[in-house]
Short mmCIF file of C-alpha atoms in Angstrom, two decimals:
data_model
loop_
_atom_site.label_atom_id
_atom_site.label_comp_id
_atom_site.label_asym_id
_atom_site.label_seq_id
_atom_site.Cartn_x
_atom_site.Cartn_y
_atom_site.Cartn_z
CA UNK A 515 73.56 -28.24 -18.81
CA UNK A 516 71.95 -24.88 -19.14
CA UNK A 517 68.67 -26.81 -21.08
CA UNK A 518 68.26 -29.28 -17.97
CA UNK A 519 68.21 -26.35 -15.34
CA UNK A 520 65.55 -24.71 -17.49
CA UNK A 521 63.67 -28.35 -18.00
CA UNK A 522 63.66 -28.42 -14.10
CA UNK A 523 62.43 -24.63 -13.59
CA UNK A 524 59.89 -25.12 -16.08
CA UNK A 525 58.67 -28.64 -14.71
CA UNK A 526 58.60 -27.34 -11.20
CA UNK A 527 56.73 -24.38 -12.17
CA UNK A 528 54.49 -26.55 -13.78
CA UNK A 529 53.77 -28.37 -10.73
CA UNK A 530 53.39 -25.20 -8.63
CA UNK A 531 50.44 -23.98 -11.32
CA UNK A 532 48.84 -27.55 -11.03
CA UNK A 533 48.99 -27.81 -7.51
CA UNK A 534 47.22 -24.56 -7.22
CA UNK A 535 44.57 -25.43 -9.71
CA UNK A 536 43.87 -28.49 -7.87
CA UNK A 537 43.59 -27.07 -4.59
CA UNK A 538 41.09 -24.16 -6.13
CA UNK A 539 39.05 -26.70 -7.86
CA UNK A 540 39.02 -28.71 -4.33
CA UNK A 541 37.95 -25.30 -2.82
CA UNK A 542 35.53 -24.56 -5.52
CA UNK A 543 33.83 -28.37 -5.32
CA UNK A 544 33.84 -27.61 -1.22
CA UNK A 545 31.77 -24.63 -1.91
CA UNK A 546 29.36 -26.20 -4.62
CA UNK A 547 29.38 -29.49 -2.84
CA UNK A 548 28.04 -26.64 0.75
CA UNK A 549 25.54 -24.96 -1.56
CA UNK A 550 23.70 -27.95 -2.80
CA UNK A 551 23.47 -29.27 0.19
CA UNK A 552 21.86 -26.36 1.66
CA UNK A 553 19.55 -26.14 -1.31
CA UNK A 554 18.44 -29.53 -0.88
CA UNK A 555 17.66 -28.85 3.19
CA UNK A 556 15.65 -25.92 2.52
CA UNK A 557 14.23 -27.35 -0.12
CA UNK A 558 13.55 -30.49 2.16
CA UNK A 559 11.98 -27.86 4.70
CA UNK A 560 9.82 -26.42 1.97
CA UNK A 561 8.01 -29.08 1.07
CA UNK A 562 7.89 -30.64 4.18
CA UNK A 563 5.47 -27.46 4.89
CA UNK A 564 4.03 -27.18 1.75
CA UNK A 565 2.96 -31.09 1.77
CA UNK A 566 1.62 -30.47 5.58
CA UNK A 567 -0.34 -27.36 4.58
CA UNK A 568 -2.46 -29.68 2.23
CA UNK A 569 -2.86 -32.17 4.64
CA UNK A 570 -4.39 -29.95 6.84
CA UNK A 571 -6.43 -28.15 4.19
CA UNK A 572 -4.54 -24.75 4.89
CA UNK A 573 -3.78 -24.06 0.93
CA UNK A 574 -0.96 -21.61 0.80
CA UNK A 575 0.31 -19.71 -1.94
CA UNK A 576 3.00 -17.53 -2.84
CA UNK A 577 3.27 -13.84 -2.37
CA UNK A 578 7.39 -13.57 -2.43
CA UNK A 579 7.96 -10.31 -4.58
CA UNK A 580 11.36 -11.67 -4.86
CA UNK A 581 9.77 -15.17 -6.29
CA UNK A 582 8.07 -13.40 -9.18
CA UNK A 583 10.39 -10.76 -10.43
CA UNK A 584 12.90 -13.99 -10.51
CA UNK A 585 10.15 -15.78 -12.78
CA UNK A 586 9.69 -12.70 -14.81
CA UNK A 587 13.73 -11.47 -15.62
CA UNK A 588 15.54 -14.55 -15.22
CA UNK A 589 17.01 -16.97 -17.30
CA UNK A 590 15.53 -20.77 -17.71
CA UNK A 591 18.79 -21.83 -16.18
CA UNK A 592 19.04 -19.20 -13.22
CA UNK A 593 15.32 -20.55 -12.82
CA UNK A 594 16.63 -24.26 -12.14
CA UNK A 595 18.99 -23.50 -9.78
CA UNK A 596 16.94 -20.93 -7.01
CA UNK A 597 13.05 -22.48 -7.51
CA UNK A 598 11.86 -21.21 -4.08
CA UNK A 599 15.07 -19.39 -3.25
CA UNK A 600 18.07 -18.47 -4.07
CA UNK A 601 21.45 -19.00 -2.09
CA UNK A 602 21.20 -15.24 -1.09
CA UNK A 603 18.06 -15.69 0.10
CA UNK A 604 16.57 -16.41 4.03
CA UNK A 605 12.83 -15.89 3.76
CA UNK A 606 10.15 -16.93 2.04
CA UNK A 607 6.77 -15.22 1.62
CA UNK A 608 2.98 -17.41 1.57
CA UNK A 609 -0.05 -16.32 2.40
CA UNK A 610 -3.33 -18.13 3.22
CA UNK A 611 -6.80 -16.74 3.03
CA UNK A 612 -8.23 -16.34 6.79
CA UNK A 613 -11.48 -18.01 6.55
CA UNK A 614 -10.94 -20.80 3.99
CA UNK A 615 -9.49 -23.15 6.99
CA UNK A 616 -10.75 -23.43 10.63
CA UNK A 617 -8.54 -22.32 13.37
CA UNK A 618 -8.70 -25.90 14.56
CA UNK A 619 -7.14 -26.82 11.06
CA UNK A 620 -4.45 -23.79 10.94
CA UNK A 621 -3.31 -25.56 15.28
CA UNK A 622 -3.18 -28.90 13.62
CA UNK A 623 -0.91 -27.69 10.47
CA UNK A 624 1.18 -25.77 13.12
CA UNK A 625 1.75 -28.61 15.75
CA UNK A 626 2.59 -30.98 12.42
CA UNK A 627 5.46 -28.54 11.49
CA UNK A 628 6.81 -28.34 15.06
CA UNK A 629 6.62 -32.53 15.53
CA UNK A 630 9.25 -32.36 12.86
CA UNK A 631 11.41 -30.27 14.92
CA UNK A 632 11.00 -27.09 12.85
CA UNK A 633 10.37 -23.82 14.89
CA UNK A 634 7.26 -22.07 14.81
CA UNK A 635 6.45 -17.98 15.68
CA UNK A 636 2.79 -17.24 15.66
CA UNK A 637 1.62 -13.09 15.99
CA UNK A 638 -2.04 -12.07 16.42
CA UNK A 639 -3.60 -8.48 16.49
CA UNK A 640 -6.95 -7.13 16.80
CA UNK A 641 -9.39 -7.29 14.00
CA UNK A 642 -10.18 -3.67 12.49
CA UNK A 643 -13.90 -4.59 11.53
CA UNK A 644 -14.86 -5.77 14.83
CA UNK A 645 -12.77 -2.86 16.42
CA UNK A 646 -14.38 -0.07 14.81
CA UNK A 647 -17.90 -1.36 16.96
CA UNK A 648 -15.39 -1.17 19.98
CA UNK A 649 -14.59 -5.14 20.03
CA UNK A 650 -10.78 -6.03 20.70
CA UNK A 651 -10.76 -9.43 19.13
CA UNK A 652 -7.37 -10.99 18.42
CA UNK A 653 -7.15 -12.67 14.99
CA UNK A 654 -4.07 -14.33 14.14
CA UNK A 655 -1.87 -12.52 11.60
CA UNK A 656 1.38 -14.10 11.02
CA UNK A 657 2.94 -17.30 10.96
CA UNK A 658 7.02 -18.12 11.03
CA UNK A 659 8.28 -20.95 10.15
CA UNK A 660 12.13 -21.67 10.84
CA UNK A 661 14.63 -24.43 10.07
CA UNK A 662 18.97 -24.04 10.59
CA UNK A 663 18.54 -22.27 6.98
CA UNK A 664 15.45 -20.66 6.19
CA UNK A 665 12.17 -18.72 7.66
CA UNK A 666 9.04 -19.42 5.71
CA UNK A 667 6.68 -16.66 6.19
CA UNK A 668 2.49 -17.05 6.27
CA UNK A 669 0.57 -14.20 6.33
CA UNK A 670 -3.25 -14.42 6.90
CA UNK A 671 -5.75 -12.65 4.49
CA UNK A 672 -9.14 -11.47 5.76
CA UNK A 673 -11.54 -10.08 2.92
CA UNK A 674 -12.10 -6.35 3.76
CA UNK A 675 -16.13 -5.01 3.13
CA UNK A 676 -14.03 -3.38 -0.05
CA UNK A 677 -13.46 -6.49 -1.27
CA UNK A 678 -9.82 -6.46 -0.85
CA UNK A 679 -7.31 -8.79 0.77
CA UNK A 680 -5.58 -7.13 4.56
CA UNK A 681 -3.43 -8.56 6.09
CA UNK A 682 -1.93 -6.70 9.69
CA UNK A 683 1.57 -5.43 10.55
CA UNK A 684 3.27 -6.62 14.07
CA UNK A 685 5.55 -4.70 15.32
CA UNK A 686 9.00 -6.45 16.57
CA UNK A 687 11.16 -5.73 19.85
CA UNK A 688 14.56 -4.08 18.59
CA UNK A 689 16.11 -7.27 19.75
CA UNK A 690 14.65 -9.74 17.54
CA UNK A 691 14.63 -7.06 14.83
CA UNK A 692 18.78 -7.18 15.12
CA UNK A 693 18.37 -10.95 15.51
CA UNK A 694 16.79 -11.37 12.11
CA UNK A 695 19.21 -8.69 10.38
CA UNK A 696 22.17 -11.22 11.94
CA UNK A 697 20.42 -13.67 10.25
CA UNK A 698 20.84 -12.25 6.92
CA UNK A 699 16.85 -11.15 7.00
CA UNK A 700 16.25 -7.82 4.63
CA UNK A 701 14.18 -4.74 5.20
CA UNK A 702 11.93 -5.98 2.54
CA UNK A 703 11.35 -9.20 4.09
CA UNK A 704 10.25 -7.53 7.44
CA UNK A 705 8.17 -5.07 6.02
CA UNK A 706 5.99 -7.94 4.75
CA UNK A 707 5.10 -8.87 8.61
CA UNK A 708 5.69 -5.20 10.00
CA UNK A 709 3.33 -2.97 7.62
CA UNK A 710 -0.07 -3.71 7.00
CA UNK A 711 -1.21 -3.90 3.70
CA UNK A 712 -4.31 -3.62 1.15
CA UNK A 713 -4.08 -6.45 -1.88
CA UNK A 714 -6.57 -6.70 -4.78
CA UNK A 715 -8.09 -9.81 -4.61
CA UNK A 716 -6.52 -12.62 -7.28
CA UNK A 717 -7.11 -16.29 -8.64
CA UNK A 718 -5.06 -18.13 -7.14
CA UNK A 719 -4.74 -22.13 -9.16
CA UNK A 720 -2.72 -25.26 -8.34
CA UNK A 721 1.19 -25.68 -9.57
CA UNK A 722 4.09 -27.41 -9.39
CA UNK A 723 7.42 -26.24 -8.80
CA UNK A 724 10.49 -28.78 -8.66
CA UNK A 725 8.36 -31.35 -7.67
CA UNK A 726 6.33 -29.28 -5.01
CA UNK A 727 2.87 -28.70 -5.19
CA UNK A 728 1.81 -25.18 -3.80
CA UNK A 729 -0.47 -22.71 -5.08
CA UNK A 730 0.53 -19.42 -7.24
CA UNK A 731 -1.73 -16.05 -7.85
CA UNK A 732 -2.30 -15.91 -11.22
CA UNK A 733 -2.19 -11.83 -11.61
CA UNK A 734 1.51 -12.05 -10.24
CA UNK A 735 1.57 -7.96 -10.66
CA UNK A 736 -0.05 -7.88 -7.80
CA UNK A 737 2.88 -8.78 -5.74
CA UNK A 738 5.22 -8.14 -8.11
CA UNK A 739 4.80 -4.34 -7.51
CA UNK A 740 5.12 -4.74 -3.25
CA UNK A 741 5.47 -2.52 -1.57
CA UNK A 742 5.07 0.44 -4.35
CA UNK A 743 0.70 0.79 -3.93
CA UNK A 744 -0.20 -1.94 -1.11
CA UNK A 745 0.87 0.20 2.02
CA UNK A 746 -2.27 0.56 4.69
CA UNK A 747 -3.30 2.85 7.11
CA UNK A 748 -6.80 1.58 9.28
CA UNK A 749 -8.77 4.76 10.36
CA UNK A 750 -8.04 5.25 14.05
CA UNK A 751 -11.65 4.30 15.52
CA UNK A 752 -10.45 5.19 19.30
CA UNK A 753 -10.13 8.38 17.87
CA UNK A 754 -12.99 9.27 16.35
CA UNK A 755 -15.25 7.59 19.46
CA UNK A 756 -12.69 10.32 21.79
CA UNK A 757 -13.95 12.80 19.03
CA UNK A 758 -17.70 11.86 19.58
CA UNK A 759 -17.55 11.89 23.15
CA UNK A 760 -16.30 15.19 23.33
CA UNK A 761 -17.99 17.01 20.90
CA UNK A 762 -20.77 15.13 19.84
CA UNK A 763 -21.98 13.52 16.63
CA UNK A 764 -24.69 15.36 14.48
CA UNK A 765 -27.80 12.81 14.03
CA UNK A 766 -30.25 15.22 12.49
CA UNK A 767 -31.78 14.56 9.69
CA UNK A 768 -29.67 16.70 7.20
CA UNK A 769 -26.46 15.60 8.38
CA UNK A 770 -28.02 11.35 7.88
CA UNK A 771 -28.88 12.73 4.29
CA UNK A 772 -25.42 14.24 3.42
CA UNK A 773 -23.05 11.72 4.75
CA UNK A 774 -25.41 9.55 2.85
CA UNK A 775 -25.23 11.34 -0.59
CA UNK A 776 -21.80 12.41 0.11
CA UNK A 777 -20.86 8.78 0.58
CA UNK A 778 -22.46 7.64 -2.70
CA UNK A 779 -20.98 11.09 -4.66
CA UNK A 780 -17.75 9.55 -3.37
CA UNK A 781 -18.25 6.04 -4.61
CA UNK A 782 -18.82 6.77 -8.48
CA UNK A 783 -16.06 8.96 -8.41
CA UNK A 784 -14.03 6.48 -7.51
CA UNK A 785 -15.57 3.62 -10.02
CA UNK A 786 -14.81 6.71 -12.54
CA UNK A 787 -11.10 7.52 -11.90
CA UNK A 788 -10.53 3.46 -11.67
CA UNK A 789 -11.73 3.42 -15.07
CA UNK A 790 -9.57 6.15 -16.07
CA UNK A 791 -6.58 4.88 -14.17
CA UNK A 792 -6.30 8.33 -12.73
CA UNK A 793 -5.31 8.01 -8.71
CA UNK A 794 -6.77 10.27 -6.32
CA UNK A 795 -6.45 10.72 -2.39
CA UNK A 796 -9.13 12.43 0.12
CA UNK A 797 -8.01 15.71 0.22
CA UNK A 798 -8.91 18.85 2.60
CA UNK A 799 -12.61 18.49 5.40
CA UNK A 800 -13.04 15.06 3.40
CA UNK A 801 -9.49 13.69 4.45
CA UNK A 802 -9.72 15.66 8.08
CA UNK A 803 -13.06 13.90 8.36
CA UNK A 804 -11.47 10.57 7.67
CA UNK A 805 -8.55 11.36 10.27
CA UNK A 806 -10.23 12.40 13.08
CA UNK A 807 -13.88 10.96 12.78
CA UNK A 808 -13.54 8.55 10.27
CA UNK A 809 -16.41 9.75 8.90
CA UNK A 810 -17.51 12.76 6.69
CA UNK A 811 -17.85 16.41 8.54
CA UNK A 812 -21.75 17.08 8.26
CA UNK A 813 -21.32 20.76 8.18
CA UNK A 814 -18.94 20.29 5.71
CA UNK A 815 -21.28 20.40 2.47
CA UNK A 816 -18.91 18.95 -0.11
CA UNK A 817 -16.50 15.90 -0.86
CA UNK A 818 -12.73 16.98 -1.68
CA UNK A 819 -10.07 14.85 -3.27
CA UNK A 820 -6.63 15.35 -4.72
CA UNK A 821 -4.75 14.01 -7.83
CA UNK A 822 -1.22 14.84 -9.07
CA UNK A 823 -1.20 17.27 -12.11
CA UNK A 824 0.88 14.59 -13.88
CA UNK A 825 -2.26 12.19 -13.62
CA UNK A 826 -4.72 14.43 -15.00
CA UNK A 827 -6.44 13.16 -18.18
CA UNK A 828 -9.03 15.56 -19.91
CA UNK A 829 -11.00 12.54 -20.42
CA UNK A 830 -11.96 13.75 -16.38
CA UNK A 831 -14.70 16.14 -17.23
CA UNK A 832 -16.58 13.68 -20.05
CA UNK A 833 -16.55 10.55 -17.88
CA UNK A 834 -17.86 12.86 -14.71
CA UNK A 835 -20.86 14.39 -17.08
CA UNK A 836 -21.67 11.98 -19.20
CA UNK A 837 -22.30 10.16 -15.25
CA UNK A 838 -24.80 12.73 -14.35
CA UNK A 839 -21.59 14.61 -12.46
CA UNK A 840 -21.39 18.20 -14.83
CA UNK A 841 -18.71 20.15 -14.50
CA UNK A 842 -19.74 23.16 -12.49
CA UNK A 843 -16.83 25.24 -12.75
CA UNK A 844 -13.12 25.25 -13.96
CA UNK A 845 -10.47 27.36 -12.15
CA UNK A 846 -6.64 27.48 -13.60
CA UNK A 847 -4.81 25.78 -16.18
CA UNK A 848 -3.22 22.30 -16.59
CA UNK A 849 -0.04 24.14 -16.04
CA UNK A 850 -0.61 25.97 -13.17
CA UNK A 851 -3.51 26.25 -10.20
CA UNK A 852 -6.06 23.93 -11.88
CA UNK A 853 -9.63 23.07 -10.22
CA UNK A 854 -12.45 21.53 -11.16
CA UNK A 855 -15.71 20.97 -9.17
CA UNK A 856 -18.82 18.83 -10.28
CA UNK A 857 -22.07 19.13 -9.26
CA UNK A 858 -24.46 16.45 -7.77
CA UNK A 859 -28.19 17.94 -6.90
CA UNK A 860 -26.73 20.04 -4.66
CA UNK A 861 -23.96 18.48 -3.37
CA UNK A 862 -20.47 19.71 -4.77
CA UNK A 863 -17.32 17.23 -5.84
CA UNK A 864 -14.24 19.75 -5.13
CA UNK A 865 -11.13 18.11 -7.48
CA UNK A 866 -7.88 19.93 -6.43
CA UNK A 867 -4.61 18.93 -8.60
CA UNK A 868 -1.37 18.83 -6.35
CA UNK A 869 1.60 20.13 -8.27
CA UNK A 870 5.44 18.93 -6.65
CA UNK A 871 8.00 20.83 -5.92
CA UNK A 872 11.59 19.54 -5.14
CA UNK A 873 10.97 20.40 -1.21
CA UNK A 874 6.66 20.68 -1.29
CA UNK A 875 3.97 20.09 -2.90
CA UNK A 876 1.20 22.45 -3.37
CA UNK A 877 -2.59 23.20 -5.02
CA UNK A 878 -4.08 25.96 -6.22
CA UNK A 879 -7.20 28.11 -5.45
CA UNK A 880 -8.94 31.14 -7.62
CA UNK A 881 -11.30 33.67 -6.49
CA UNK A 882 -13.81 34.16 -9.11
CA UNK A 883 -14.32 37.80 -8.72
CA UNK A 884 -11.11 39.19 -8.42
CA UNK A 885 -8.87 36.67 -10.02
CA UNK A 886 -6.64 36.16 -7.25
CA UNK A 887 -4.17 33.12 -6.88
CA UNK A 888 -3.48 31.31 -4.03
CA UNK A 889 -1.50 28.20 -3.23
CA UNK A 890 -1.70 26.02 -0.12
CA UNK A 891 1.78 24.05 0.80
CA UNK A 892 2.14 20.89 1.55
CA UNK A 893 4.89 18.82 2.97
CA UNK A 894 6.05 16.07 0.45
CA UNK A 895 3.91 12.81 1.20
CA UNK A 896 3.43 9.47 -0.06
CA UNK A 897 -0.04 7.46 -0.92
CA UNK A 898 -1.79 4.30 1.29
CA UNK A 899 -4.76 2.84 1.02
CA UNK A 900 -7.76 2.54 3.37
CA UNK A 901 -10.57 1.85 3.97
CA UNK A 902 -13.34 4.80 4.31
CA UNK A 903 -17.30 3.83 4.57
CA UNK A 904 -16.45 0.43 3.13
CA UNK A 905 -15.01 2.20 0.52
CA UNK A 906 -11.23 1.68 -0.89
CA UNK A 907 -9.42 4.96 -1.30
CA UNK A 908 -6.00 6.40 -0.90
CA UNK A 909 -5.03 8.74 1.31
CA UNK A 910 -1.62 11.14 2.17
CA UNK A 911 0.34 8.57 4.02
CA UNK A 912 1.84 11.31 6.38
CA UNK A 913 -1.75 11.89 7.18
CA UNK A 914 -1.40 14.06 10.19
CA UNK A 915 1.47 16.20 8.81
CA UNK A 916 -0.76 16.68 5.86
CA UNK A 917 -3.93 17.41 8.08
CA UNK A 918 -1.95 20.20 10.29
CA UNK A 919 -0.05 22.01 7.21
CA UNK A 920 -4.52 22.50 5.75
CA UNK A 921 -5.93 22.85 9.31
CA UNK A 922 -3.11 23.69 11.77
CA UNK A 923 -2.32 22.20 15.45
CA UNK A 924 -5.78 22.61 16.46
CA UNK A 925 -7.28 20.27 13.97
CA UNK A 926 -8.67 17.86 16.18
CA UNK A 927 -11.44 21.08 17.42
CA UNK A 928 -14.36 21.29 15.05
CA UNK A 929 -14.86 25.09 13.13
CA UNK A 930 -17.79 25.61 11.51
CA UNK A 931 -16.61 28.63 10.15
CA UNK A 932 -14.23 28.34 7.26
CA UNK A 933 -12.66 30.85 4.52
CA UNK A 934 -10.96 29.01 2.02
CA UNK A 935 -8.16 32.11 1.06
CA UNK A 936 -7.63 33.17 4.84
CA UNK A 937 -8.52 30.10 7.25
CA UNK A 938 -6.01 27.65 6.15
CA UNK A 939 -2.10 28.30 7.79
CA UNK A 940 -0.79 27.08 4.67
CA UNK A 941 -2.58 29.27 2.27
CA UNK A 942 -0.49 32.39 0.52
CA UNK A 943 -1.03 34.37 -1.89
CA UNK A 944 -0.04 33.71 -5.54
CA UNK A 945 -0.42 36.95 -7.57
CA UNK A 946 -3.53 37.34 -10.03
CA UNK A 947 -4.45 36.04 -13.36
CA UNK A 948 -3.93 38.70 -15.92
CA UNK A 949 -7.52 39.75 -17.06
CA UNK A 950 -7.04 38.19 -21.07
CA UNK A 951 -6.64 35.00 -19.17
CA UNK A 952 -10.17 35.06 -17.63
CA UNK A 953 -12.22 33.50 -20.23
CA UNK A 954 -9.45 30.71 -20.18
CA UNK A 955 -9.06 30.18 -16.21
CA UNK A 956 -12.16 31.11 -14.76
CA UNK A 957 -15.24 29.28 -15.90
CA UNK A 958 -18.63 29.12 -13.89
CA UNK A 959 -20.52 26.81 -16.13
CA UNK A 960 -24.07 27.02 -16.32
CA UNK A 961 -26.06 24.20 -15.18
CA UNK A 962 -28.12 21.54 -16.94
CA UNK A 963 -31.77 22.95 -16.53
CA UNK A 964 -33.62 20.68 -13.35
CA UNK A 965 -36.42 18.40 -14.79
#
């Protein structure tokens, strides 16, 4: 009697368990069974656009940061189940080169996606290039794409005089901003349509991915690193013509003949540090210039840049003299207050090395005569790119913060009158080098004889 009982417990239990098990597996399926078929819509959606795009000779190709660092950590399997994206996942990032298609090509590719009942966004913005010559010419700057599931994202790329890739930020109403964060859209995803942005140009070739022809970059880094060293700030050109207005611009002769040599002084230091892989921003009257005239500051007599301690390579001074740049002198140490300036003719390369602090950043200066330190403080920035003379450079991100801790709230009036250890508000002093230390941290080099 007492085994039956404990037959029936068990074989009810046993029931119990597989009941369970079968409704969890049910649940499970359910869940697979919704996944798939979400996969296969957007996928449906996907190639629907992709396979239009080619029709209408708009090639597009991918630019998803989130695409490439899945190609480039995941598994083979995790790769066959997201291709384009994953379940997580509610935008997807393409890009198309400006001028390879007509606008009448981009309407048609447009109206072909909306005849198949898919949603379409379209954002425009002035063009920079024709803005700085006072033209307000909208260009078109992002496309969005939307089915039940997904948002495909187009961004346009013009070719810059730098030879770079921009493409234009729009900025959102806070509505449709919480709209898209309802939607399950990320900060990253906006910040590809929100934030302009400076990409090397790549080569782009011809692939297909689960079944779907579309077009991929071949130097994936590129994207890969977004947003880390693509952020873009334009020089503001209504600015610098309220400048001019007000105070003039300098057309003599001399100033034609500086910014001209200052703007080719500028260039090979650049081509140098590329080589070199060291980074550098325009730093001090070179990045006020920039800011406020987009230009360089005639009276100004010298080009200035900056470049975090941590980046400096004594490989500097060879590359810069062995160009026909010679160092001209050498203030400080690696470790503290360094400074180097090279000469050209008789214009003067100022190279100031920025060393951080957990709340500031700061740079040396040395006078020669005494041996007195000072150190100018700096708010903490960040680096973006732009675009200076048809020239690609980086500057402080925080530009204006950085441009009022060197030149104070008046920075927008031009002085003509400057002391380097007394002008600037953020200058203090920093003790003195101890006299042994001369030979070592103050060197005025002698020049290469003139020939």
């Amino acid at each position: 009697m007492q085994k039956c009982k404990l037959l029936s417990i068990a074989c009810c239990f046993s029931v119990c368990v597989l009941a369970v098990q079968v409704l969890i597996l049910k649940t499970l399926l359910q869940k697979e069974e919704k996944i798939e078929i979400g996969a296969d819509i957007s996928h449906e959606f996907i190639s629907t656009v992709l396979s239009l795009s080619f029709k209408h000779n708009v090639p597009l190709f991918i630019i998803d940061p989130k695409f490439f660092r899945r190609i480039h950590k995941a598994s083979e399997s995790d790769e066959e189940k997201c291709y384009f994206l994953c379940s997580s996942e509610k935008m997807l990032h393409l890009a198309t080169i400006g001028p390879v298609s007509s606008q009448l090509q981009k309407n048609a590719f447009i109206e072909a996606v909306e005849g198949d009942s898919y949603k379409v966004w379209q954002f425009s913005g002035p063009d920079p290039v024709l803005l700085q010559h006072g033209l307000n010419s909208p260009v078109p700057l992002h496309y969005l794409l939307s089915d039940k599931l997904i948002i495909i994202h187009i961004s346009i790329f013009y070719e810059r005089p730098s030879k770079f890739w921009w493409t234009g930020g729009y900025h959102f109403k806070s509505q449709d901003l919480r709209d898209f964060y309802i939607k399950g859209i990320t900060d990253e995803d906006l910040h590809l349509i929100t934030k302009p942005a400076a990409f090397e140009k790549v080569e782009i070739h011809s692939a297909t991915i689960n079944k779907v022809k579309v077009f991929v970059p071949v130097q994936q880094e590129v994207f890969l690193k977004y947003p880390s060293n693509t952020n873009f700030i334009e020089c503001n050109y209504t600015q610098a013509r309220k400048f001019h207005e007000t105070y003039g611009r300098d057309e003599s002769d001399s100033a034609e003949i500086f910014r001209s040599r200052a703007l080719k002084l500028l260039t090979k230091a650049t081509r140098l540090l590329d080589q070199l892989q060291v980074p550098f921003w325009l730093s001090s009257g070179t990045c006020l210039g920039f800011y406020r005239e987009c230009g360089f500051i005639s009276h100004s007599k010298d080009v200035d840049i900056g470049i975090w301690i941590k980046d400096y390579k004594p490989q500097i001074v060879a590359a810069f003299s062995t160009h026909d740049l010679p160092l001209t002198h050498s203030f400080g140490k690696v470790e503290d207050s360094l400074e180097l300036s090279f000469i050209d003719g008789e214009l003067k390369l100022d190279m100031f090395f920025f060393y951080e602090e957990d709340t500031y950043v700061w740079n040396g200066g040395t006078q020669a005569r005494t041996g007195k330190k000072f150190k100018y403080m700096f708010p903490k920035f960040h680096l973006c790119w732009t675009e200076f003379l048809e020239l690609k450079v980086r500057i402080p991100c925080e530009t204006e913060d950085y441009i009022k801790a060197n030149y104070g709230p008046k920075w927008f009036e031009p002085i003509k009158v400057w002391d380097w250890k007394a002008s600037p508000p953020n200058v203090l002093p920093n003790g003195q080098w101890p006299v042994e230390e001369w030979p070592e941290v103050i060197q005025l080099l002698p020049l290469p004889e003139q020939t």
